[in-house]
Coordinates of C-alpha atoms in Angstrom, one line a residue:
X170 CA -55.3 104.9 1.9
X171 CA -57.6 103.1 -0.1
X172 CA -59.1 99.7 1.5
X173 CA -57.2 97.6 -0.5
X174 CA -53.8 98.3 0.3
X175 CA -51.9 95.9 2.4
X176 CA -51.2 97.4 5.7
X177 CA -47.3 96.3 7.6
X178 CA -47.8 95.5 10.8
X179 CA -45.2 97.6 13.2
X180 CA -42.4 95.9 15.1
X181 CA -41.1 96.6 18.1
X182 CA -37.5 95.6 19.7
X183 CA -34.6 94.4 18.3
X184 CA -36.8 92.4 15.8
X185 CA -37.7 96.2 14.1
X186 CA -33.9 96.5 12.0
X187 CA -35.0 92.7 10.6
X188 CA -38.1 93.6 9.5
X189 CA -39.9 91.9 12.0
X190 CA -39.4 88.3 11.4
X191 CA -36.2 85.9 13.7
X192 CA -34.6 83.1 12.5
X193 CA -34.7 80.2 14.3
X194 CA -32.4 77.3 14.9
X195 CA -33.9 74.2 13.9
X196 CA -33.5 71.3 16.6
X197 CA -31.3 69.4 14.0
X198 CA -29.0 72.7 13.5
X199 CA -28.2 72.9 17.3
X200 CA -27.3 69.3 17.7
X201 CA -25.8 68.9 14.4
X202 CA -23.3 71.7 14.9
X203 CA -23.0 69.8 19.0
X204 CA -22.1 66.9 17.1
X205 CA -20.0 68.3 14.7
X206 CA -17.5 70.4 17.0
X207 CA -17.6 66.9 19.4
X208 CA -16.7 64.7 16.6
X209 CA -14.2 66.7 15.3
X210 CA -12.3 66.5 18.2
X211 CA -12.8 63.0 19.0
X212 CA -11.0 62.4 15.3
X213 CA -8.5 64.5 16.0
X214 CA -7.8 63.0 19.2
X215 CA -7.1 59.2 17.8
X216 CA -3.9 58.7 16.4
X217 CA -3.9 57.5 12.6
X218 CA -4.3 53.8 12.4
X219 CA -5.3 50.9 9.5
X220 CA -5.6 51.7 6.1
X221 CA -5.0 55.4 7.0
X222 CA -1.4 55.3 6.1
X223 CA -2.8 53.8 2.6
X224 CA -4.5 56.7 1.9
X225 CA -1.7 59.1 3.2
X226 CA 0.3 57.5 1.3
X227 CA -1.8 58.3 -2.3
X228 CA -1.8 61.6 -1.4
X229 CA 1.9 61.8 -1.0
X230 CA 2.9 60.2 -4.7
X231 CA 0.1 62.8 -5.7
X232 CA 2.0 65.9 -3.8
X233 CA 5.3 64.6 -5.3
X234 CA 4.5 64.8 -8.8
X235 CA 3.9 61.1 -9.4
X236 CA 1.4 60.0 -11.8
X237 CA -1.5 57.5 -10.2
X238 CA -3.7 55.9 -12.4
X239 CA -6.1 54.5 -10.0
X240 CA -6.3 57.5 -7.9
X241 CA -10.4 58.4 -7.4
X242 CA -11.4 62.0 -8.2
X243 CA -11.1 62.4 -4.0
X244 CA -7.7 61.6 -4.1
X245 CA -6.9 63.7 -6.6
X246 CA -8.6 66.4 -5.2
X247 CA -6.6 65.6 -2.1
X248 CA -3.0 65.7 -3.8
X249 CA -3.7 68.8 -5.9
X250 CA -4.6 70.4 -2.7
X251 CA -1.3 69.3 -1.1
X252 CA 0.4 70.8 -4.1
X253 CA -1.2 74.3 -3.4
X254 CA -0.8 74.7 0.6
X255 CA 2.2 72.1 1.3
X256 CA 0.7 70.5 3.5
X257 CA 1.0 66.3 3.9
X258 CA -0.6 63.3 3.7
X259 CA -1.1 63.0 7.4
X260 CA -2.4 66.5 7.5
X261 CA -4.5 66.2 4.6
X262 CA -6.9 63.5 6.5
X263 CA -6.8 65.6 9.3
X264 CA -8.2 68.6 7.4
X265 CA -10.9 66.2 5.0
X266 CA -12.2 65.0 8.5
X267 CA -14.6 67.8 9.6
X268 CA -15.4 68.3 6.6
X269 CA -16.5 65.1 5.0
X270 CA -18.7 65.3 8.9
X271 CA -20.2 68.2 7.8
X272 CA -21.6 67.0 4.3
X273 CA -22.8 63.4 5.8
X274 CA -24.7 65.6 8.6
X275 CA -26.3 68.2 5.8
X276 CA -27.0 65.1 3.6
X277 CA -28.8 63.5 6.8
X278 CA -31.0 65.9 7.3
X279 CA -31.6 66.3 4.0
X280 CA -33.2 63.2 3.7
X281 CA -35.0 62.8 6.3
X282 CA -36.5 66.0 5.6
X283 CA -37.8 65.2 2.6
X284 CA -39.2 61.8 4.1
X285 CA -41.1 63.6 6.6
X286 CA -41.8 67.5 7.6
X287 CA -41.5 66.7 11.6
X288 CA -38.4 68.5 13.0
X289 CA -37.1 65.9 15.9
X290 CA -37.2 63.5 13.2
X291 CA -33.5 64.0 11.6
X292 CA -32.3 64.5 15.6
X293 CA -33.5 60.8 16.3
X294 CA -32.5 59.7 12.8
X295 CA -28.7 61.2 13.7
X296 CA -29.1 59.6 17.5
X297 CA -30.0 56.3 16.0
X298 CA -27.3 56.1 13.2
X299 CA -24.7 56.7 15.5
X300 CA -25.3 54.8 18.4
X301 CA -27.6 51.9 17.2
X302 CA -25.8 49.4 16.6
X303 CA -25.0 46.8 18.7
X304 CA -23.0 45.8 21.7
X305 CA -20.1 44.5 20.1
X306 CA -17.6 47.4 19.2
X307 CA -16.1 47.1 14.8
X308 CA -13.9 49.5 12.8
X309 CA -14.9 50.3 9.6
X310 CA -16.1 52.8 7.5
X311 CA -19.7 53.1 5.3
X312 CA -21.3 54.4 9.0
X313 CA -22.0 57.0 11.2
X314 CA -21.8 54.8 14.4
X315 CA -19.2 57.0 17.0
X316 CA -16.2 54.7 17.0
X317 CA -15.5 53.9 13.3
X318 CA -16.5 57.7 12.9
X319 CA -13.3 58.5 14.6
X320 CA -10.9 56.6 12.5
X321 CA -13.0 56.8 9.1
X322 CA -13.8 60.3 8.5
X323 CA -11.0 61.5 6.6
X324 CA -11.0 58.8 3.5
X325 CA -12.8 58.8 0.9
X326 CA -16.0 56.3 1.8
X327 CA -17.5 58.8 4.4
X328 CA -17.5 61.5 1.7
X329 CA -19.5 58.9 -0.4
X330 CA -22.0 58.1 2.0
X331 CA -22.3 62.1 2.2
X332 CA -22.8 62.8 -1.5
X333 CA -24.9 59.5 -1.7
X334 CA -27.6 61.2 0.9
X335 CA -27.7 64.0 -0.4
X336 CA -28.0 62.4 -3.6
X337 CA -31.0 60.0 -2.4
X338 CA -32.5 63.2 -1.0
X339 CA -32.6 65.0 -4.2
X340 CA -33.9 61.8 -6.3
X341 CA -36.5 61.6 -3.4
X342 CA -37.4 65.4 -3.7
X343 CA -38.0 64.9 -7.6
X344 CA -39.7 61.8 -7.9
X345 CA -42.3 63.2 -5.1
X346 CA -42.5 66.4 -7.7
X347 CA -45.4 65.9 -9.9
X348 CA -45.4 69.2 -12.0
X349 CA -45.6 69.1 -15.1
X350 CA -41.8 68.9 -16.9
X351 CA -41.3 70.4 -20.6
X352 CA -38.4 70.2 -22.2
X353 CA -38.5 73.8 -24.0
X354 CA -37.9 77.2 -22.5
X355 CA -36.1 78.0 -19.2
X356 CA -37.9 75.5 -16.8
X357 CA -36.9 72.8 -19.2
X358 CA -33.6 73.4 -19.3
X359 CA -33.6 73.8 -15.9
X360 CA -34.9 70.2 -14.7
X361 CA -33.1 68.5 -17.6
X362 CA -30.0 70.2 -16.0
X363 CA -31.3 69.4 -12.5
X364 CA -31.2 65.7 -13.8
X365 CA -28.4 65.7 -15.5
X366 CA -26.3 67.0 -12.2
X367 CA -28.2 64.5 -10.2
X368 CA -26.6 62.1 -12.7
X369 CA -23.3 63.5 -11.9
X370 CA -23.7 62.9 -8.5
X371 CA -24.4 59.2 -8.2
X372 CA -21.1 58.6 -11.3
X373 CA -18.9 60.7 -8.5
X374 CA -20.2 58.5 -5.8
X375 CA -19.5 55.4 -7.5
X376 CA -15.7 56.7 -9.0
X377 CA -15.0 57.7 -5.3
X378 CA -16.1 54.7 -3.6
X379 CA -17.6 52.0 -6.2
X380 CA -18.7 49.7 -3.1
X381 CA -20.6 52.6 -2.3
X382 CA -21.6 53.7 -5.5
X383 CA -23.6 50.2 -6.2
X384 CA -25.4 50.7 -2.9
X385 CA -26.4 54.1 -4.0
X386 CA -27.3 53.1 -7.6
X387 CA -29.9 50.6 -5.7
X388 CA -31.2 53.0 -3.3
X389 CA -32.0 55.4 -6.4
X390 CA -34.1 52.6 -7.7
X391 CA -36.0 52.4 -4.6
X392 CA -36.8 56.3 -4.1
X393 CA -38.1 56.6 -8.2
X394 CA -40.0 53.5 -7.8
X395 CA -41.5 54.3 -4.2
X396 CA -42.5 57.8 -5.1
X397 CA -42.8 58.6 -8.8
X398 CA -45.9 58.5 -10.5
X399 CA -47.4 58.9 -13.8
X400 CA -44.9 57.4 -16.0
X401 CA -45.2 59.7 -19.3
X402 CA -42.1 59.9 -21.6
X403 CA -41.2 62.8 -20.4
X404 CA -40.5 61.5 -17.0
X405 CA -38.9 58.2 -18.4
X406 CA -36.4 60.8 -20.8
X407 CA -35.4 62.9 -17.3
X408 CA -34.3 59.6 -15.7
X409 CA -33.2 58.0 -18.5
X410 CA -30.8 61.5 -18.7
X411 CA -30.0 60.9 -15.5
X412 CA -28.5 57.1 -16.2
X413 CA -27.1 58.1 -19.1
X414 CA -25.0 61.0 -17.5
X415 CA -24.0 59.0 -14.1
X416 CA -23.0 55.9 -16.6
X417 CA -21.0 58.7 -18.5
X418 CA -19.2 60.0 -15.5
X419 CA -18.5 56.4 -14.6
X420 CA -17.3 55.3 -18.0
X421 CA -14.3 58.4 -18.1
X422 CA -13.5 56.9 -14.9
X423 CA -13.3 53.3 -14.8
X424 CA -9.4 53.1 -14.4
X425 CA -10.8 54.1 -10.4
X426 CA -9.8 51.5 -8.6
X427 CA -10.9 50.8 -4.8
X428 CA -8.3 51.4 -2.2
X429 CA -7.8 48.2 0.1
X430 CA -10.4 48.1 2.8
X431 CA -9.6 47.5 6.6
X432 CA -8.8 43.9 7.9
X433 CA -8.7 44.7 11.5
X434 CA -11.8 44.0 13.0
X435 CA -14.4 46.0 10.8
X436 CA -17.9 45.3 9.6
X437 CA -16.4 42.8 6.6
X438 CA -16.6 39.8 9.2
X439 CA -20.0 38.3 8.5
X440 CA -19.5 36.0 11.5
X441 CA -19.4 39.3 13.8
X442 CA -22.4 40.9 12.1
X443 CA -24.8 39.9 15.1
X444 CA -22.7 41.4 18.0
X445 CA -22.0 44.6 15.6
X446 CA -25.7 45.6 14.5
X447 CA -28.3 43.5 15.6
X448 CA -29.9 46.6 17.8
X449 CA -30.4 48.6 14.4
X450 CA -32.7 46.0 13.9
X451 CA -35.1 47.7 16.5
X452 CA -36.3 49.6 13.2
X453 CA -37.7 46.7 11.6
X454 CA -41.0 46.9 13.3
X455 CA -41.3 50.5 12.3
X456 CA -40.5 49.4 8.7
X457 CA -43.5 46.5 8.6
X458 CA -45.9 49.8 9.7
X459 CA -45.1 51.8 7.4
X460 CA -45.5 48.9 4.8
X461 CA -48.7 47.4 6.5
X462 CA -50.1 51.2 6.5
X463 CA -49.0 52.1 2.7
X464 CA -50.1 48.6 1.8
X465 CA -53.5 49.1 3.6
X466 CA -54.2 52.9 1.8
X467 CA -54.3 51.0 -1.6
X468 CA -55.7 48.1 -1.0
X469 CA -59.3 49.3 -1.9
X470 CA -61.9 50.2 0.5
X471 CA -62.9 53.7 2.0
X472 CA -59.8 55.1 3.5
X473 CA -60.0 57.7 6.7
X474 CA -59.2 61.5 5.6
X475 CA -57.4 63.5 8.0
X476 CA -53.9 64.8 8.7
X477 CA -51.0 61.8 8.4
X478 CA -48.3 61.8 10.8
X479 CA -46.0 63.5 8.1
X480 CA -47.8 66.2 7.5
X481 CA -51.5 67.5 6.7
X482 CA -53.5 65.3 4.3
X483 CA -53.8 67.2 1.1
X484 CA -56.5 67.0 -1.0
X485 CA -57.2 64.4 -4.0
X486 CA -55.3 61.0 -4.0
X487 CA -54.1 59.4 -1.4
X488 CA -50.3 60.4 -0.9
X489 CA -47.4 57.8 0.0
X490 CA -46.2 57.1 3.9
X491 CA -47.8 55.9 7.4
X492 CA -51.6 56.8 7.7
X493 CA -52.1 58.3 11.8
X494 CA -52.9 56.4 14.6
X495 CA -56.7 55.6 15.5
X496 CA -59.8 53.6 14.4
X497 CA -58.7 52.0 10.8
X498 CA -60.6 48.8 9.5
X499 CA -60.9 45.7 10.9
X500 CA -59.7 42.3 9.3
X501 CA -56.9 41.3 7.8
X502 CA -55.2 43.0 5.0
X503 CA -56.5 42.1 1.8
X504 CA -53.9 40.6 -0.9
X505 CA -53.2 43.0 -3.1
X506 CA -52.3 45.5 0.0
X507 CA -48.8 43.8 0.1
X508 CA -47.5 44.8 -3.1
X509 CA -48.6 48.4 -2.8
X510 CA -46.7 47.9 0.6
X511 CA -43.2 48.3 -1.7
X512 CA -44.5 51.9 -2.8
X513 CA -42.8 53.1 0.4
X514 CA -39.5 54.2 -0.2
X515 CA -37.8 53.1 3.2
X516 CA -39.4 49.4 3.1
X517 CA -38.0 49.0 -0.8
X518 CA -34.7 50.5 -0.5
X519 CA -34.4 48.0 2.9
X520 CA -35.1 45.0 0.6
X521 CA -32.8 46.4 -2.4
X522 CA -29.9 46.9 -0.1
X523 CA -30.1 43.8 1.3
X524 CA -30.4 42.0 -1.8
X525 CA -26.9 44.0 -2.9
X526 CA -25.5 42.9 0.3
X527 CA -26.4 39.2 -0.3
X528 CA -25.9 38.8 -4.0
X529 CA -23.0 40.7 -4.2
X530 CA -21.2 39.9 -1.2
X531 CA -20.3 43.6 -0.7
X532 CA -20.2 44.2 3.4
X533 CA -19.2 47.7 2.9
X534 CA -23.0 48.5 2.5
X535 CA -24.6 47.2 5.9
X536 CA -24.1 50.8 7.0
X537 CA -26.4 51.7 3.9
X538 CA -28.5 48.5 4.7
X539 CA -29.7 49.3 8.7
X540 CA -30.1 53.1 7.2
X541 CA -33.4 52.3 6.6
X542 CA -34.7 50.7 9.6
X543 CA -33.1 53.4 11.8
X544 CA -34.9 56.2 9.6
X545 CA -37.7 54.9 9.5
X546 CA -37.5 54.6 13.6
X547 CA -36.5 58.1 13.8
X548 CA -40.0 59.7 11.8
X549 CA -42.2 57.0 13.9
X550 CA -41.1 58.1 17.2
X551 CA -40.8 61.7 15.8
X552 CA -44.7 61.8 15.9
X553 CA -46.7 64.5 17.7
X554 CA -48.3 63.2 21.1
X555 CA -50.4 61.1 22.5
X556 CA -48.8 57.7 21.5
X557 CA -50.8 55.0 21.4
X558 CA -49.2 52.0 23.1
X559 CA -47.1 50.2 20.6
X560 CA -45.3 53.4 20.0
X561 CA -45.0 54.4 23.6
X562 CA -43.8 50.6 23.9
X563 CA -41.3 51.4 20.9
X564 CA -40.0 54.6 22.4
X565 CA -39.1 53.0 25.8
X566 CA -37.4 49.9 23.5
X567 CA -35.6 52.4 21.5
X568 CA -34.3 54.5 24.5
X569 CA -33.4 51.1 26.2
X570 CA -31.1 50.4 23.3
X571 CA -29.9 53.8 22.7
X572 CA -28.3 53.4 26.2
X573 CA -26.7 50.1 26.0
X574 CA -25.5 50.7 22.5
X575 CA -23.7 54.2 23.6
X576 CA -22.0 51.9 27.1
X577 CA -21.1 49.1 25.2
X578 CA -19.8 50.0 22.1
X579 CA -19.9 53.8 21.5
X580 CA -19.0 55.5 24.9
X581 CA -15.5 55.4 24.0
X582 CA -15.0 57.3 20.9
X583 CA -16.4 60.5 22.7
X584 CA -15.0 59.7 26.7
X585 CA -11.5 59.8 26.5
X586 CA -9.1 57.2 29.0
X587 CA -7.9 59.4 31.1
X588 CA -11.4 60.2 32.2
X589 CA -12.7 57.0 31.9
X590 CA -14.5 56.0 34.8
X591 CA -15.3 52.2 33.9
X592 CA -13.3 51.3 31.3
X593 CA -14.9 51.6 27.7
X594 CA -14.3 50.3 24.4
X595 CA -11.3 52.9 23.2
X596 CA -10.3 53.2 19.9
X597 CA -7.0 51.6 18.6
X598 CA -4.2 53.6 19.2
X599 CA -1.6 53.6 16.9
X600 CA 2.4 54.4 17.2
X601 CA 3.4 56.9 15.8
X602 CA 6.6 57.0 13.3
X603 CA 7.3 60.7 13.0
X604 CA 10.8 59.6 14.9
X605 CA 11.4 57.8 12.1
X606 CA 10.1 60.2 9.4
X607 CA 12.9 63.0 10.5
X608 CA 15.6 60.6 9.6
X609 CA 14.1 59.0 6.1
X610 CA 13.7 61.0 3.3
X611 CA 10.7 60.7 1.5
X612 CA 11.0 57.8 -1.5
X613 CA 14.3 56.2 0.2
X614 CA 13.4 52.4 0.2
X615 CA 12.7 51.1 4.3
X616 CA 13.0 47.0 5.0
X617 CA 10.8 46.2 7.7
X618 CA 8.2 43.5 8.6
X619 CA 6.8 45.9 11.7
X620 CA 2.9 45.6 11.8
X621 CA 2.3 48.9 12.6
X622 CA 5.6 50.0 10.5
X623 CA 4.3 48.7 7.5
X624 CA 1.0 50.2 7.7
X625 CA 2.0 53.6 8.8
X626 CA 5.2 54.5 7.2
X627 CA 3.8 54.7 3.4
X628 CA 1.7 57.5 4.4
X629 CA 5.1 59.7 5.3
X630 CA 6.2 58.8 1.4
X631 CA 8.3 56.3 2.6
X632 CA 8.9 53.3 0.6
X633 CA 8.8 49.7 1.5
X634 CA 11.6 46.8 0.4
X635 CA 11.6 43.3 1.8
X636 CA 15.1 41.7 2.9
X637 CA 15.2 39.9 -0.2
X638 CA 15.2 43.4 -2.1
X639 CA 18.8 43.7 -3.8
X640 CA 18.5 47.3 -4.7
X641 CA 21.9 49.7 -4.0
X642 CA 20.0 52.5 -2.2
X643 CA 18.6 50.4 0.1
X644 CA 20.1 51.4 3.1
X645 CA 17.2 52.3 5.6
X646 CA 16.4 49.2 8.5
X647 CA 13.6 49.3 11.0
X648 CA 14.3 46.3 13.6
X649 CA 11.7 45.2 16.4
X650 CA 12.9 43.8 19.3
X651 CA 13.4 40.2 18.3
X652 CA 15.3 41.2 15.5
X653 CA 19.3 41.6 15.4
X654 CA 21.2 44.5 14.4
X655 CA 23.3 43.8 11.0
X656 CA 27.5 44.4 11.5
X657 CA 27.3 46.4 8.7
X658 CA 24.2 48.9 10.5
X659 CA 24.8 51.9 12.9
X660 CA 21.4 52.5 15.4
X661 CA 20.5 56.1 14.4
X662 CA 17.0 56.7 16.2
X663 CA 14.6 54.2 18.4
X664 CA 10.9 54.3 20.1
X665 CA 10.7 54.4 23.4
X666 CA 7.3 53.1 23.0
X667 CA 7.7 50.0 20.9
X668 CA 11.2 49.2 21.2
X669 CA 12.0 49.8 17.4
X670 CA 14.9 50.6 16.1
X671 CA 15.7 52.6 12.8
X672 CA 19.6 51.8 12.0
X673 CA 21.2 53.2 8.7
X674 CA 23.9 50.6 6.6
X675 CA 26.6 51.6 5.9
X676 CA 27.4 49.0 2.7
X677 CA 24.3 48.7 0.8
X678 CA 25.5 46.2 -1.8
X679 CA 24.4 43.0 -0.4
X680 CA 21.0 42.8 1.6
X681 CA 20.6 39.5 2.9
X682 CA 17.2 38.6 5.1
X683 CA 17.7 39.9 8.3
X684 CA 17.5 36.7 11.3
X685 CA 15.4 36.5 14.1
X686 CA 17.0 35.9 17.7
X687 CA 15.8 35.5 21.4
X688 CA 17.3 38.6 22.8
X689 CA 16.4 42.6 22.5
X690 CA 17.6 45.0 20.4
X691 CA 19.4 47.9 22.6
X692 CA 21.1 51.0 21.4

């Protein structure tokens, strides 16, 4: 054997059929897949409620054959799947659930690994976006905080804020790229179709959830101008492909409209913002670091060499995000540190979503606007050990707030009541009108004014009349208990629960409103 022949090294053990080398589970893997499989049950657990019937319901026209022209590309995945396996609106969400959980989760750690290489880092980022929040309990969706998560996972905003991290991720992993791009031969066409899918991404976003989509769009700008460098025309003509295909996409779908968001008690109250997210804002002094730190590598001046908190220092410039821990130099920052500050991606895309929030009045993106400060959190206290003291003062702050986020506001999407030993904040819990639903066939006409009733029954295909409707077939009634049964209605089913009752009439040519009276409907 001559000398320079590579020599394999024997294995031994149950590592010799697999060539030597074992996989390991990353951190994130093990308490991703944890969270996951508890999730997942916790949504299955909570009855539908809110704007859920409104989305059930879209599926159902879909899965009858009805045309709906400002169905989103989700939906209309969601009704031609209906079509194929039969299954209903109700059971639809059911099934989108897990997995809509399962692409926010990839697209989490996606980004975060591409904002640092530390592997507790997308663990923290996943603790801290789901239980930093605040001590006041909302319902919403455009979050990963525990108790919105089980209500929100089936529609069609929590697959948005899935594609739109994995979508920041990959604009984040190209504008970091600093190879050379050509636009001839097979690497060419494969970035320009790498951009061009990237553009399909963010239009998909924005048709499925447009609220969402504009947050995304601004959280693009932030990763490109945070991290690209070297602005030749060939990287102006792959972004400028890249706007040109997501405005495309956007254009072929702008009869999208957004479906109704929820009233009852969700982040769209700005007077409850404080009590709903104030301990997110915890991050904010790990987002005026990284600034002060990215700020003071350009300012000028000999700058320390050694290995950064996010990895080994490289040789040649100077590359973006927090410089380590130790003896830097003294005084104040000069000027012109500041506005190299915004080069960190984090620190812009906090200032850009807040702006959007503010300008535009859109309060489905404060789960998009605390992402930031909790990321940026979760790679600070992700670092390697020692601490110095302001991070082991930030750690014990953090796990302080972790704790009373989780008790106060959080404990109860995962604890259920009958195992409640204290009393947490439970998710709502719906009636259900599957008693109802046997009797009613689906596109018969129901008059109600229920709360729940009017919510929940679209989403069995069910359609809704008030007592002024003079329509013949109208011969469906759903009574509470104030209301009083008709002469010309026979009771045909009731709720035990809520006292309702569903009564058939028999002459359905003259619907008058139905009065209101002191005493309880019985059967």
């Amino acid at each position: 054997m001559s000398t320079g022949a590579l020599v394999r090294r024997a294995t031994r053990g149950s590592t010799a059929l697999r060539g030597g080398r074992v996989r390991r589970l990353t951190p994130y893997q093990v308490f991703g897949l944890l969270f996951w499989l508890l999730m997942t049950l916790a949504y299955w657990r909570v009855p539908p409620c809110c704007e859920a019937g409104v989305h059930a319901a879209a599926v159902a026209r879909l899965r009858a054959g009805l045309t709906d022209t400002g169905a989103s590309p989700y939906v209309i995945a969601q009704g031609a799947l209906a079509r194929l396996t039969g299954l209903t609106g109700w059971q639809l969400l059911r099934v989108c659930g897990p997995l809509n959980l399962l692409v926010l989760l990839t697209g989490l750690g996606r980004l975060v690994r591409v904002l640092t290489p530390r592997p507790w880092a997308p663990v923290l980022a996943l603790a801290f976006l789901s239980v930093l929040w605040g001590t006041r309990p909302a319902w919403g969706g455009g979050s990963l905080a525990l108790l919105p998560l089980t209500g929100s996972l089936g529609y069609p905003s929590a697959f948005a804020l899935g594609l739109t991290l994995w979508a920041w991720a990959l604009t984040g992993a190209r504008a970091r790229d600093l190879r050379r791009v050509r636009y001839v031969g097979p690497s060419g066409l494969r970035s320009l179709s790498g951009y061009a899918g990237l553009g399909l991404l963010y239009g998909t976003v924005a048709l499925v959830d447009p609220v969402t989509g504009v947050g995304a769009a601004a959280g693009a700008v932030a990763f490109v101008a945070g991290w690209q460098r070297g602005w030749r025309g060939a990287v102006w003509g792959r972004w400028a492909l890249l706007c040109t295909v997501a405005a495309a996409v956007l254009a072929c779908g702008t009869h999208a409209r957004v479906l109704p968001s929820s009233p009852y008690g969700s982040y769209a109250d700005p007077g409850g913002w404080a009590g709903q997210c104030w301990l997110a804002l915890l991050g904010l002094p790990a987002l005026w670091l990284r600034a002060r730190r990215a700020g003071g590598a350009t300012a000028g001046g000999p700058v320390r060499r050694g290995p950064t908190p996010d990895g080994p220092m490289p040789d040649g410039p100077m590359p973006d995000g927090p410089m380590p821990d130790g003896p830097r130099r003294r005084g104040p920052v000069r000027p012109t540190a500041w506005p190299a500050a915004w080069r960190d991606p984090l620190v812009l895309l906090f200032a850009l979503e807040c702006l959007v929030l503010v300008c535009g009045r859109l309060a489905g993106l404060l789960g998009l606007v605390l992402l930031a400060p909790q990321c940026a959190l979760a790679v600070e206290l992700a670092a390697e050990r020692p601490w110095c003291r302001w991070r082991r003062a930030l750690g014990w702050a953090a796990a302080g707030a972790v704790c009373l986020g989780f008790l106060a506001a959080q404990a109860g999407a995962v604890v259920p009541r009958s195992v409640d030993p204290v009393g947490f904040v439970q998710p709502p819990r719906w009636p259900s009108y599957d008693w109802a639903a046997r009797h009613i066939g689906p596109g018969e006409p129901v008059v109600t004014d229920a709360y729940y009733a009017v919510r929940l029954l679209p989403g069995y295909g069910i359609d809704l009349a008030d007592g002024h409707d003079h329509r013949p077939r109208v011969r469906w009634l759903l009574l509470t208990r104030q209301e009083r049964l008709p002469a010309e209605a026979v009771v045909v089913d009731w709720s035990r629960r809520t006292g309702e009752v569903l009564a058939r009439l028999t002459r359905t040519g003259d619907m008058s409103p139905v009065p209101l009276v002191t005493r309880s409907v019985t059967r």
